[in-house]
PDB file of C-alpha atoms and ligand atoms in Angstrom:
ATOM      1  CA  UNK A   1    -270.795 -45.963-146.625  1.00 40.00           C
ATOM      2  CA  UNK A   2    -267.171 -45.311-145.670  1.00 44.00           C
ATOM      3  CA  UNK A   3    -265.941 -48.329-147.602  1.00 51.00           C
ATOM      4  CA  UNK A   4    -263.876 -49.497-144.657  1.00 56.00           C
ATOM      5  CA  UNK A   5    -264.874 -52.990-143.581  1.00 67.00           C
ATOM      6  CA  UNK A   6    -265.754 -53.539-139.919  1.00 81.00           C
ATOM      7  CA  UNK A   7    -263.074 -56.194-139.536  1.00 81.00           C
ATOM      8  CA  UNK A   8    -260.495 -57.546-141.926  1.00 78.00           C
ATOM      9  CA  UNK A   9    -260.609 -61.275-141.258  1.00 77.00           C
ATOM     10  CA  UNK A  10    -262.836 -63.862-139.590  1.00 87.00           C
ATOM     11  CA  UNK A  11    -261.727 -62.634-136.173  1.00 94.00           C
ATOM     12  CA  UNK A  12    -261.738 -59.332-134.313  1.00 97.00           C
ATOM     13  CA  UNK A  13    -258.036 -58.588-133.917  1.00 97.00           C
ATOM     14  CA  UNK A  14    -257.083 -56.474-130.906  1.00 98.00           C
ATOM     15  CA  UNK A  15    -253.760 -54.705-130.477  1.00 98.00           C
ATOM     16  CA  UNK A  16    -252.654 -54.359-126.884  1.00 98.00           C
ATOM     17  CA  UNK A  17    -249.448 -54.025-124.890  1.00 98.00           C
ATOM     18  CA  UNK A  18    -248.911 -56.639-122.212  1.00 98.00           C
ATOM     19  CA  UNK A  19    -248.865 -56.642-119.307  1.00 98.00           C
ATOM     20  CA  UNK A  20    -251.290 -53.993-118.105  1.00 98.00           C
ATOM     21  CA  UNK A  21    -253.321 -55.619-115.364  1.00 98.00           C
ATOM     22  CA  UNK A  22    -256.179 -55.342-114.564  1.00 98.00           C
ATOM     23  CA  UNK A  23    -256.929 -54.271-118.157  1.00 98.00           C
ATOM     24  CA  UNK A  24    -254.934 -56.972-119.956  1.00 98.00           C
ATOM     25  CA  UNK A  25    -252.503 -59.585-118.688  1.00 98.00           C
ATOM     26  CA  UNK A  26    -251.835 -63.310-119.020  1.00 98.00           C
ATOM     27  CA  UNK A  27    -253.471 -65.646-116.547  1.00 97.00           C
ATOM     28  CA  UNK A  28    -251.653 -68.714-115.190  1.00 96.00           C
ATOM     29  CA  UNK A  29    -252.576 -70.664-118.334  1.00 97.00           C
ATOM     30  CA  UNK A  30    -251.167 -67.966-120.638  1.00 96.00           C
ATOM     31  CA  UNK A  31    -254.566 -66.700-121.759  1.00 97.00           C
ATOM     32  CA  UNK A  32    -254.885 -62.913-122.049  1.00 98.00           C
ATOM     33  CA  UNK A  33    -257.640 -61.697-119.727  1.00 98.00           C
ATOM     34  CA  UNK A  34    -258.788 -58.460-118.119  1.00 98.00           C
ATOM     35  CA  UNK A  35    -261.264 -55.600-118.119  1.00 98.00           C
ATOM     36  CA  UNK A  36    -260.535 -54.464-121.683  1.00 98.00           C
ATOM     37  CA  UNK A  37    -260.485 -58.060-122.955  1.00 98.00           C
ATOM     38  CA  UNK A  38    -263.914 -58.727-121.443  1.00 98.00           C
ATOM     39  CA  UNK A  39    -265.422 -55.608-123.038  1.00 98.00           C
ATOM     40  CA  UNK A  40    -263.949 -56.334-126.477  1.00 98.00           C
ATOM     41  CA  UNK A  41    -265.200 -59.934-126.181  1.00 98.00           C
ATOM     42  CA  UNK A  42    -268.698 -58.418-126.124  1.00 98.00           C
ATOM     43  CA  UNK A  43    -267.941 -56.617-129.392  1.00 98.00           C
ATOM     44  CA  UNK A  44    -266.618 -59.828-130.955  1.00 97.00           C
ATOM     45  CA  UNK A  45    -269.754 -61.689-129.864  1.00 96.00           C
ATOM     46  CA  UNK A  46    -271.917 -58.965-131.408  1.00 96.00           C
ATOM     47  CA  UNK A  47    -269.986 -59.414-134.694  1.00 95.00           C
ATOM     48  CA  UNK A  48    -270.293 -63.214-134.465  1.00 94.00           C
ATOM     49  CA  UNK A  49    -266.535 -63.788-134.306  1.00 95.00           C
ATOM     50  CA  UNK A  50    -263.894 -64.373-131.642  1.00 96.00           C
ATOM     51  CA  UNK A  51    -261.299 -61.905-130.415  1.00 97.00           C
ATOM     52  CA  UNK A  52    -257.641 -62.480-131.284  1.00 97.00           C
ATOM     53  CA  UNK A  53    -255.117 -60.517-129.265  1.00 97.00           C
ATOM     54  CA  UNK A  54    -251.887 -59.138-130.703  1.00 98.00           C
ATOM     55  CA  UNK A  55    -249.280 -58.058-128.138  1.00 98.00           C
ATOM     56  CA  UNK A  56    -247.295 -55.138-129.509  1.00 97.00           C
ATOM     57  CA  UNK A  57    -245.387 -52.108-128.140  1.00 97.00           C
ATOM     58  CA  UNK A  58    -247.552 -49.201-126.950  1.00 97.00           C
ATOM     59  CA  UNK A  59    -245.730 -46.734-129.214  1.00 96.00           C
ATOM     60  CA  UNK A  60    -247.150 -48.393-132.346  1.00 97.00           C
ATOM     61  CA  UNK A  61    -250.627 -48.452-130.831  1.00 98.00           C
ATOM     62  CA  UNK A  62    -250.831 -44.818-129.719  1.00 97.00           C
ATOM     63  CA  UNK A  63    -249.084 -43.459-132.813  1.00 98.00           C
ATOM     64  CA  UNK A  64    -251.802 -44.978-135.001  1.00 97.00           C
ATOM     65  CA  UNK A  65    -249.346 -47.033-137.052  1.00 97.00           C
ATOM     66  CA  UNK A  66    -250.625 -50.466-135.952  1.00 97.00           C
ATOM     67  CA  UNK A  67    -254.265 -49.710-136.706  1.00 97.00           C
ATOM     68  CA  UNK A  68    -253.690 -47.616-139.786  1.00 93.00           C
ATOM     69  CA  UNK A  69    -251.401 -50.263-141.295  1.00 94.00           C
ATOM     70  CA  UNK A  70    -254.004 -52.960-140.635  1.00 94.00           C
ATOM     71  CA  UNK A  71    -252.135 -54.901-137.943  1.00 96.00           C
ATOM     72  CA  UNK A  72    -255.340 -54.935-135.862  1.00 97.00           C
ATOM     73  CA  UNK A  73    -258.977 -53.947-136.123  1.00 97.00           C
ATOM     74  CA  UNK A  74    -259.143 -52.352-132.694  1.00 98.00           C
ATOM     75  CA  UNK A  75    -256.777 -51.190-129.950  1.00 98.00           C
ATOM     76  CA  UNK A  76    -257.665 -51.938-126.331  1.00 98.00           C
ATOM     77  CA  UNK A  77    -254.767 -51.013-124.105  1.00 98.00           C
ATOM     78  CA  UNK A  78    -255.909 -48.979-121.121  1.00 98.00           C
ATOM     79  CA  UNK A  79    -255.286 -46.152-123.549  1.00 98.00           C
ATOM     80  CA  UNK A  80    -256.128 -42.599-122.542  1.00 98.00           C
ATOM     81  CA  UNK A  81    -257.965 -40.496-125.110  1.00 98.00           C
ATOM     82  CA  UNK A  82    -255.810 -37.433-125.886  1.00 98.00           C
ATOM     83  CA  UNK A  83    -256.079 -34.679-128.498  1.00 98.00           C
ATOM     84  CA  UNK A  84    -252.750 -35.773-129.981  1.00 98.00           C
ATOM     85  CA  UNK A  85    -253.892 -39.393-130.350  1.00 98.00           C
ATOM     86  CA  UNK A  86    -257.237 -38.251-131.814  1.00 98.00           C
ATOM     87  CA  UNK A  87    -255.298 -36.842-134.762  1.00 98.00           C
ATOM     88  CA  UNK A  88    -254.225 -40.363-135.785  1.00 97.00           C
ATOM     89  CA  UNK A  89    -256.912 -42.665-134.351  1.00 98.00           C
ATOM     90  CA  UNK A  90    -260.676 -42.663-133.915  1.00 98.00           C
ATOM     91  CA  UNK A  91    -261.773 -43.328-130.326  1.00 98.00           C
ATOM     92  CA  UNK A  92    -264.890 -44.924-128.890  1.00 98.00           C
ATOM     93  CA  UNK A  93    -266.905 -43.255-126.162  1.00 98.00           C
ATOM     94  CA  UNK A  94    -264.875 -43.271-122.901  1.00 98.00           C
ATOM     95  CA  UNK A  95    -265.151 -46.595-121.035  1.00 98.00           C
ATOM     96  CA  UNK A  96    -263.032 -45.947-117.924  1.00 98.00           C
ATOM     97  CA  UNK A  97    -261.869 -42.960-115.826  1.00 98.00           C
ATOM     98  CA  UNK A  98    -258.296 -42.856-114.523  1.00 97.00           C
ATOM     99  CA  UNK A  99    -255.789 -40.638-112.770  1.00 98.00           C
ATOM    100  CA  UNK A 100    -252.033 -40.909-112.285  1.00 98.00           C
ATOM    101  CA  UNK A 101    -250.499 -42.120-109.037  1.00 98.00           C
ATOM    102  CA  UNK A 102    -247.082 -42.066-107.376  1.00 98.00           C
ATOM    103  CA  UNK A 103    -246.137 -45.457-105.947  1.00 98.00           C
ATOM    104  CA  UNK A 104    -243.348 -46.055-103.419  1.00 98.00           C
ATOM    105  CA  UNK A 105    -242.099 -49.033-101.435  1.00 98.00           C
ATOM    106  CA  UNK A 106    -244.024 -49.409 -98.196  1.00 97.00           C
ATOM    107  CA  UNK A 107    -242.387 -47.333 -95.478  1.00 96.00           C
ATOM    108  CA  UNK A 108    -240.809 -44.821 -97.872  1.00 97.00           C
ATOM    109  CA  UNK A 109    -240.992 -41.264 -96.515  1.00 97.00           C
ATOM    110  CA  UNK A 110    -241.659 -39.859-100.026  1.00 97.00           C
ATOM    111  CA  UNK A 111    -245.108 -38.266-100.287  1.00 97.00           C
ATOM    112  CA  UNK A 112    -244.740 -35.742-103.114  1.00 97.00           C
ATOM    113  CA  UNK A 113    -242.782 -35.106-106.309  1.00 98.00           C
ATOM    114  CA  UNK A 114    -240.864 -32.399-104.427  1.00 97.00           C
ATOM    115  CA  UNK A 115    -239.826 -35.095-101.958  1.00 97.00           C
ATOM    116  CA  UNK A 116    -237.970 -36.871-104.766  1.00 98.00           C
ATOM    117  CA  UNK A 117    -235.267 -34.184-105.066  1.00 97.00           C
ATOM    118  CA  UNK A 118    -231.979 -35.765-106.106  1.00 97.00           C
ATOM    119  CA  UNK A 119    -233.681 -39.142-106.635  1.00 98.00           C
ATOM    120  CA  UNK A 120    -234.792 -41.385-109.492  1.00 98.00           C
ATOM    121  CA  UNK A 121    -238.441 -41.614-110.573  1.00 98.00           C
ATOM    122  CA  UNK A 122    -239.601 -44.392-112.899  1.00 98.00           C
ATOM    123  CA  UNK A 123    -242.237 -43.965-115.620  1.00 98.00           C
ATOM    124  CA  UNK A 124    -243.477 -46.107-118.514  1.00 98.00           C
ATOM    125  CA  UNK A 125    -242.274 -44.934-121.917  1.00 97.00           C
ATOM    126  CA  UNK A 126    -244.862 -43.508-124.300  1.00 97.00           C
ATOM    127  CA  UNK A 127    -247.596 -43.104-121.692  1.00 98.00           C
ATOM    128  CA  UNK A 128    -249.588 -40.166-120.398  1.00 98.00           C
ATOM    129  CA  UNK A 129    -247.881 -40.750-117.032  1.00 98.00           C
ATOM    130  CA  UNK A 130    -244.496 -40.116-118.627  1.00 98.00           C
ATOM    131  CA  UNK A 131    -245.808 -36.966-120.341  1.00 98.00           C
ATOM    132  CA  UNK A 132    -247.348 -35.691-117.097  1.00 98.00           C
ATOM    133  CA  UNK A 133    -244.173 -36.212-115.075  1.00 98.00           C
ATOM    134  CA  UNK A 134    -241.864 -34.689-117.677  1.00 98.00           C
ATOM    135  CA  UNK A 135    -244.118 -31.628-117.786  1.00 98.00           C
ATOM    136  CA  UNK A 136    -244.200 -31.308-113.987  1.00 98.00           C
ATOM    137  CA  UNK A 137    -240.425 -31.677-113.717  1.00 98.00           C
ATOM    138  CA  UNK A 138    -239.878 -28.998-116.376  1.00 98.00           C
ATOM    139  CA  UNK A 139    -242.523 -26.560-115.083  1.00 98.00           C
ATOM    140  CA  UNK A 140    -241.582 -26.853-111.419  1.00 97.00           C
ATOM    141  CA  UNK A 141    -237.858 -27.193-112.191  1.00 98.00           C
ATOM    142  CA  UNK A 142    -237.681 -30.324-110.057  1.00 98.00           C
ATOM    143  CA  UNK A 143    -234.342 -32.002-109.481  1.00 97.00           C
ATOM    144  CA  UNK A 144    -235.570 -35.509-110.356  1.00 98.00           C
ATOM    145  CA  UNK A 145    -233.960 -38.059-112.660  1.00 98.00           C
ATOM    146  CA  UNK A 146    -236.841 -39.466-114.714  1.00 98.00           C
ATOM    147  CA  UNK A 147    -236.168 -43.014-115.963  1.00 98.00           C
ATOM    148  CA  UNK A 148    -238.441 -44.495-118.661  1.00 98.00           C
ATOM    149  CA  UNK A 149    -239.129 -48.250-118.761  1.00 98.00           C
ATOM    150  CA  UNK A 150    -240.400 -50.134-121.801  1.00 96.00           C
ATOM    151  CA  UNK A 151    -243.432 -51.684-120.120  1.00 97.00           C
ATOM    152  CA  UNK A 152    -245.340 -51.862-116.851  1.00 98.00           C
ATOM    153  CA  UNK A 153    -243.610 -55.059-115.695  1.00 98.00           C
ATOM    154  CA  UNK A 154    -240.166 -53.469-116.080  1.00 98.00           C
ATOM    155  CA  UNK A 155    -241.335 -50.352-114.214  1.00 98.00           C
ATOM    156  CA  UNK A 156    -242.799 -52.359-111.329  1.00 98.00           C
ATOM    157  CA  UNK A 157    -239.681 -54.521-111.164  1.00 98.00           C
ATOM    158  CA  UNK A 158    -237.498 -51.393-110.992  1.00 98.00           C
ATOM    159  CA  UNK A 159    -239.539 -50.087-108.058  1.00 98.00           C
ATOM    160  CA  UNK A 160    -239.574 -53.452-106.271  1.00 97.00           C
ATOM    161  CA  UNK A 161    -235.774 -53.759-106.573  1.00 97.00           C
ATOM    162  CA  UNK A 162    -235.007 -50.170-105.522  1.00 97.00           C
ATOM    163  CA  UNK A 163    -233.664 -49.033-108.887  1.00 98.00           C
ATOM    164  CA  UNK A 164    -235.988 -46.061-108.564  1.00 98.00           C
ATOM    165  CA  UNK A 165    -237.270 -44.343-105.430  1.00 98.00           C
ATOM    166  CA  UNK A 166    -240.815 -44.072-106.780  1.00 98.00           C
ATOM    167  CA  UNK A 167    -242.818 -44.813-109.926  1.00 98.00           C
ATOM    168  CA  UNK A 168    -245.735 -43.177-111.705  1.00 98.00           C
ATOM    169  CA  UNK A 169    -248.471 -44.968-113.626  1.00 98.00           C
ATOM    170  CA  UNK A 170    -252.260 -45.093-113.805  1.00 98.00           C
ATOM    171  CA  UNK A 171    -253.878 -45.553-110.360  1.00 98.00           C
ATOM    172  CA  UNK A 172    -255.846 -48.733-111.221  1.00 98.00           C
ATOM    173  CA  UNK A 173    -252.677 -50.620-112.165  1.00 98.00           C
ATOM    174  CA  UNK A 174    -251.089 -49.743-108.800  1.00 98.00           C
ATOM    175  CA  UNK A 175    -254.249 -50.832-107.002  1.00 98.00           C
ATOM    176  CA  UNK A 176    -254.025 -54.150-108.858  1.00 97.00           C
ATOM    177  CA  UNK A 177    -250.310 -54.545-108.048  1.00 97.00           C
ATOM    178  CA  UNK A 178    -251.000 -53.912-104.359  1.00 97.00           C
ATOM    179  CA  UNK A 179    -253.782 -56.537-104.410  1.00 96.00           C
ATOM    180  CA  UNK A 180    -251.424 -59.073-106.028  1.00 95.00           C
ATOM    181  CA  UNK A 181    -248.395 -58.194-103.850  1.00 95.00           C
ATOM    182  CA  UNK A 182    -249.796 -57.130-100.478  1.00 95.00           C
ATOM    183  CA  UNK A 183    -247.579 -54.992 -98.258  1.00 95.00           C
ATOM    184  CA  UNK A 184    -244.871 -54.226-100.823  1.00 96.00           C
ATOM    185  CA  UNK A 185    -245.944 -50.986-102.430  1.00 97.00           C
ATOM    186  CA  UNK A 186    -248.105 -48.042-101.372  1.00 98.00           C
ATOM    187  CA  UNK A 187    -249.679 -45.178-103.285  1.00 98.00           C
ATOM    188  CA  UNK A 188    -248.030 -42.029-101.873  1.00 98.00           C
ATOM    189  CA  UNK A 189    -249.880 -39.431-103.932  1.00 98.00           C
ATOM    190  CA  UNK A 190    -252.449 -39.082-106.680  1.00 98.00           C
ATOM    191  CA  UNK A 191    -252.509 -36.624-109.562  1.00 98.00           C
ATOM    192  CA  UNK A 192    -255.972 -35.820-110.814  1.00 97.00           C
ATOM    193  CA  UNK A 193    -255.239 -35.847-114.533  1.00 98.00           C
ATOM    194  CA  UNK A 194    -258.888 -36.559-115.394  1.00 98.00           C
ATOM    195  CA  UNK A 195    -258.024 -39.207-117.986  1.00 98.00           C
ATOM    196  CA  UNK A 196    -260.540 -41.340-119.834  1.00 98.00           C
ATOM    197  CA  UNK A 197    -259.761 -44.569-121.645  1.00 99.00           C
ATOM    198  CA  UNK A 198    -261.127 -45.260-125.103  1.00 98.00           C
ATOM    199  CA  UNK A 199    -260.939 -48.113-127.568  1.00 99.00           C
ATOM    200  CA  UNK A 200    -259.435 -47.041-130.885  1.00 98.00           C
ATOM    201  CA  UNK A 201    -259.939 -47.973-134.517  1.00 97.00           C
ATOM    202  CA  UNK A 202    -258.306 -46.976-137.774  1.00 96.00           C
ATOM    203  CA  UNK A 203    -259.310 -43.464-138.789  1.00 96.00           C
ATOM    204  CA  UNK A 204    -262.534 -43.666-140.765  1.00 94.00           C
ATOM    205  CA  UNK A 205    -263.706 -47.093-139.582  1.00 95.00           C
ATOM    206  CA  UNK A 206    -266.968 -45.625-138.331  1.00 95.00           C
ATOM    207  CA  UNK A 207    -268.816 -48.914-138.818  1.00 95.00           C
ATOM    208  CA  UNK A 208    -266.658 -50.665-136.228  1.00 97.00           C
ATOM    209  CA  UNK A 209    -266.616 -47.602-133.962  1.00 97.00           C
ATOM    210  CA  UNK A 210    -270.425 -47.458-133.970  1.00 97.00           C
ATOM    211  CA  UNK A 211    -270.633 -51.151-133.133  1.00 97.00           C
ATOM    212  CA  UNK A 212    -268.225 -50.678-130.206  1.00 98.00           C
ATOM    213  CA  UNK A 213    -270.217 -47.702-128.889  1.00 98.00           C
ATOM    214  CA  UNK A 214    -273.497 -49.611-129.217  1.00 98.00           C
ATOM    215  CA  UNK A 215    -272.066 -52.582-127.343  1.00 98.00           C
ATOM    216  CA  UNK A 216    -270.676 -50.309-124.595  1.00 98.00           C
ATOM    217  CA  UNK A 217    -274.006 -48.512-124.208  1.00 98.00           C
ATOM    218  CA  UNK A 218    -275.912 -51.807-124.039  1.00 98.00           C
ATOM    219  CA  UNK A 219    -273.428 -53.222-121.492  1.00 98.00           C
ATOM    220  CA  UNK A 220    -273.831 -50.143-119.305  1.00 98.00           C
ATOM    221  CA  UNK A 221    -277.624 -50.319-119.584  1.00 98.00           C
ATOM    222  CA  UNK A 222    -278.076 -54.026-118.752  1.00 98.00           C
ATOM    223  CA  UNK A 223    -275.555 -54.359-115.909  1.00 98.00           C
ATOM    224  CA  UNK A 224    -272.900 -56.271-117.876  1.00 98.00           C
ATOM    225  CA  UNK A 225    -270.460 -53.370-117.588  1.00 98.00           C
ATOM    226  CA  UNK A 226    -270.902 -53.303-113.793  1.00 98.00           C
ATOM    227  CA  UNK A 227    -270.313 -57.062-113.567  1.00 98.00           C
ATOM    228  CA  UNK A 228    -267.117 -56.799-115.615  1.00 98.00           C
ATOM    229  CA  UNK A 229    -266.057 -53.822-113.484  1.00 98.00           C
ATOM    230  CA  UNK A 230    -266.643 -55.781-110.265  1.00 98.00           C
ATOM    231  CA  UNK A 231    -264.671 -58.761-111.605  1.00 98.00           C
ATOM    232  CA  UNK A 232    -261.588 -56.858-112.764  1.00 98.00           C
ATOM    233  CA  UNK A 233    -261.500 -53.577-110.872  1.00 97.00           C
ATOM    234  CA  UNK A 234    -263.400 -54.337-107.676  1.00 94.00           C
ATOM    235  CA  UNK A 235    -265.350 -51.904-105.517  1.00 70.00           C
TER     236      UNK A 235
HETATM  237  N1  LIG B   1    -253.278 -44.803-119.865  1.00 77.04           N
HETATM  238  C1  LIG B   1    -251.899 -44.639-120.211  1.00 77.04           C
HETATM  239  C2  LIG B   1    -251.782 -44.046-121.589  1.00 77.04           C
HETATM  240  O1  LIG B   1    -252.701 -44.124-122.338  1.00 77.04           O
HETATM  241  C3  LIG B   1    -251.125 -45.947-120.135  1.00 77.04           C
HETATM  242  C4  LIG B   1    -251.555 -47.001-121.117  1.00 77.04           C
HETATM  243  C5  LIG B   1    -250.688 -48.251-121.153  1.00 77.04           C
HETATM  244  O2  LIG B   1    -249.543 -48.224-120.741  1.00 77.04           O
HETATM  245  N2  LIG B   1    -251.185 -49.346-121.644  1.00 77.04           N
HETATM  246  O3  LIG B   1    -250.782 -43.499-121.956  1.00 77.04           O
END
């Protein structure tokens, strides 16, 4: 009806921004794996094709430019559904609930944003975590130097090497980091932002969006979603 084809080529191309474990990251062999990858693999299977992943900066994903220019068929990037992003992208039904969390090095006395007075706080550029922190700092007139990093790896590295006193990102990525690097980092505080992740398509590609929603509903109904959740997220 809409005239927009489900997918452009013989593969389902997925735009994402690496690394964002446990949603998407490279395994030891260089293959991109994770919670989002596993769910989009189900969509690819339903379409009778394979998934091809395109690693690209988050800015181009959330701004709609990558999908609307045809760089990818779908975006799967641990991406929170927001009103602003809905103006430029069409989102699937929510597939994951998240909040923001403040991570510190183990043993740090910092427990709150107020406790960061005069200190540096790291965030990831272009994310809802960055938006949330900038808003809090402005509203509460906090004396915090907010430093934006280009990706999650750079942010985590900055925290690990004491370039920032604390860092904010989505809670599940800190949980994953703590699992992979036991004893290094602790979650000092959570911020209940009530975020939900969605997969995104080019505006108007309702055929692909409907397929994604059907696959998600079927995966929730038959236990596949729970299995994928247990594999990548845990309890
Ligand atoms: N959930 C956050 C957002 O959508 C972070 C996503 C990411 O960095 N991949 O802004």
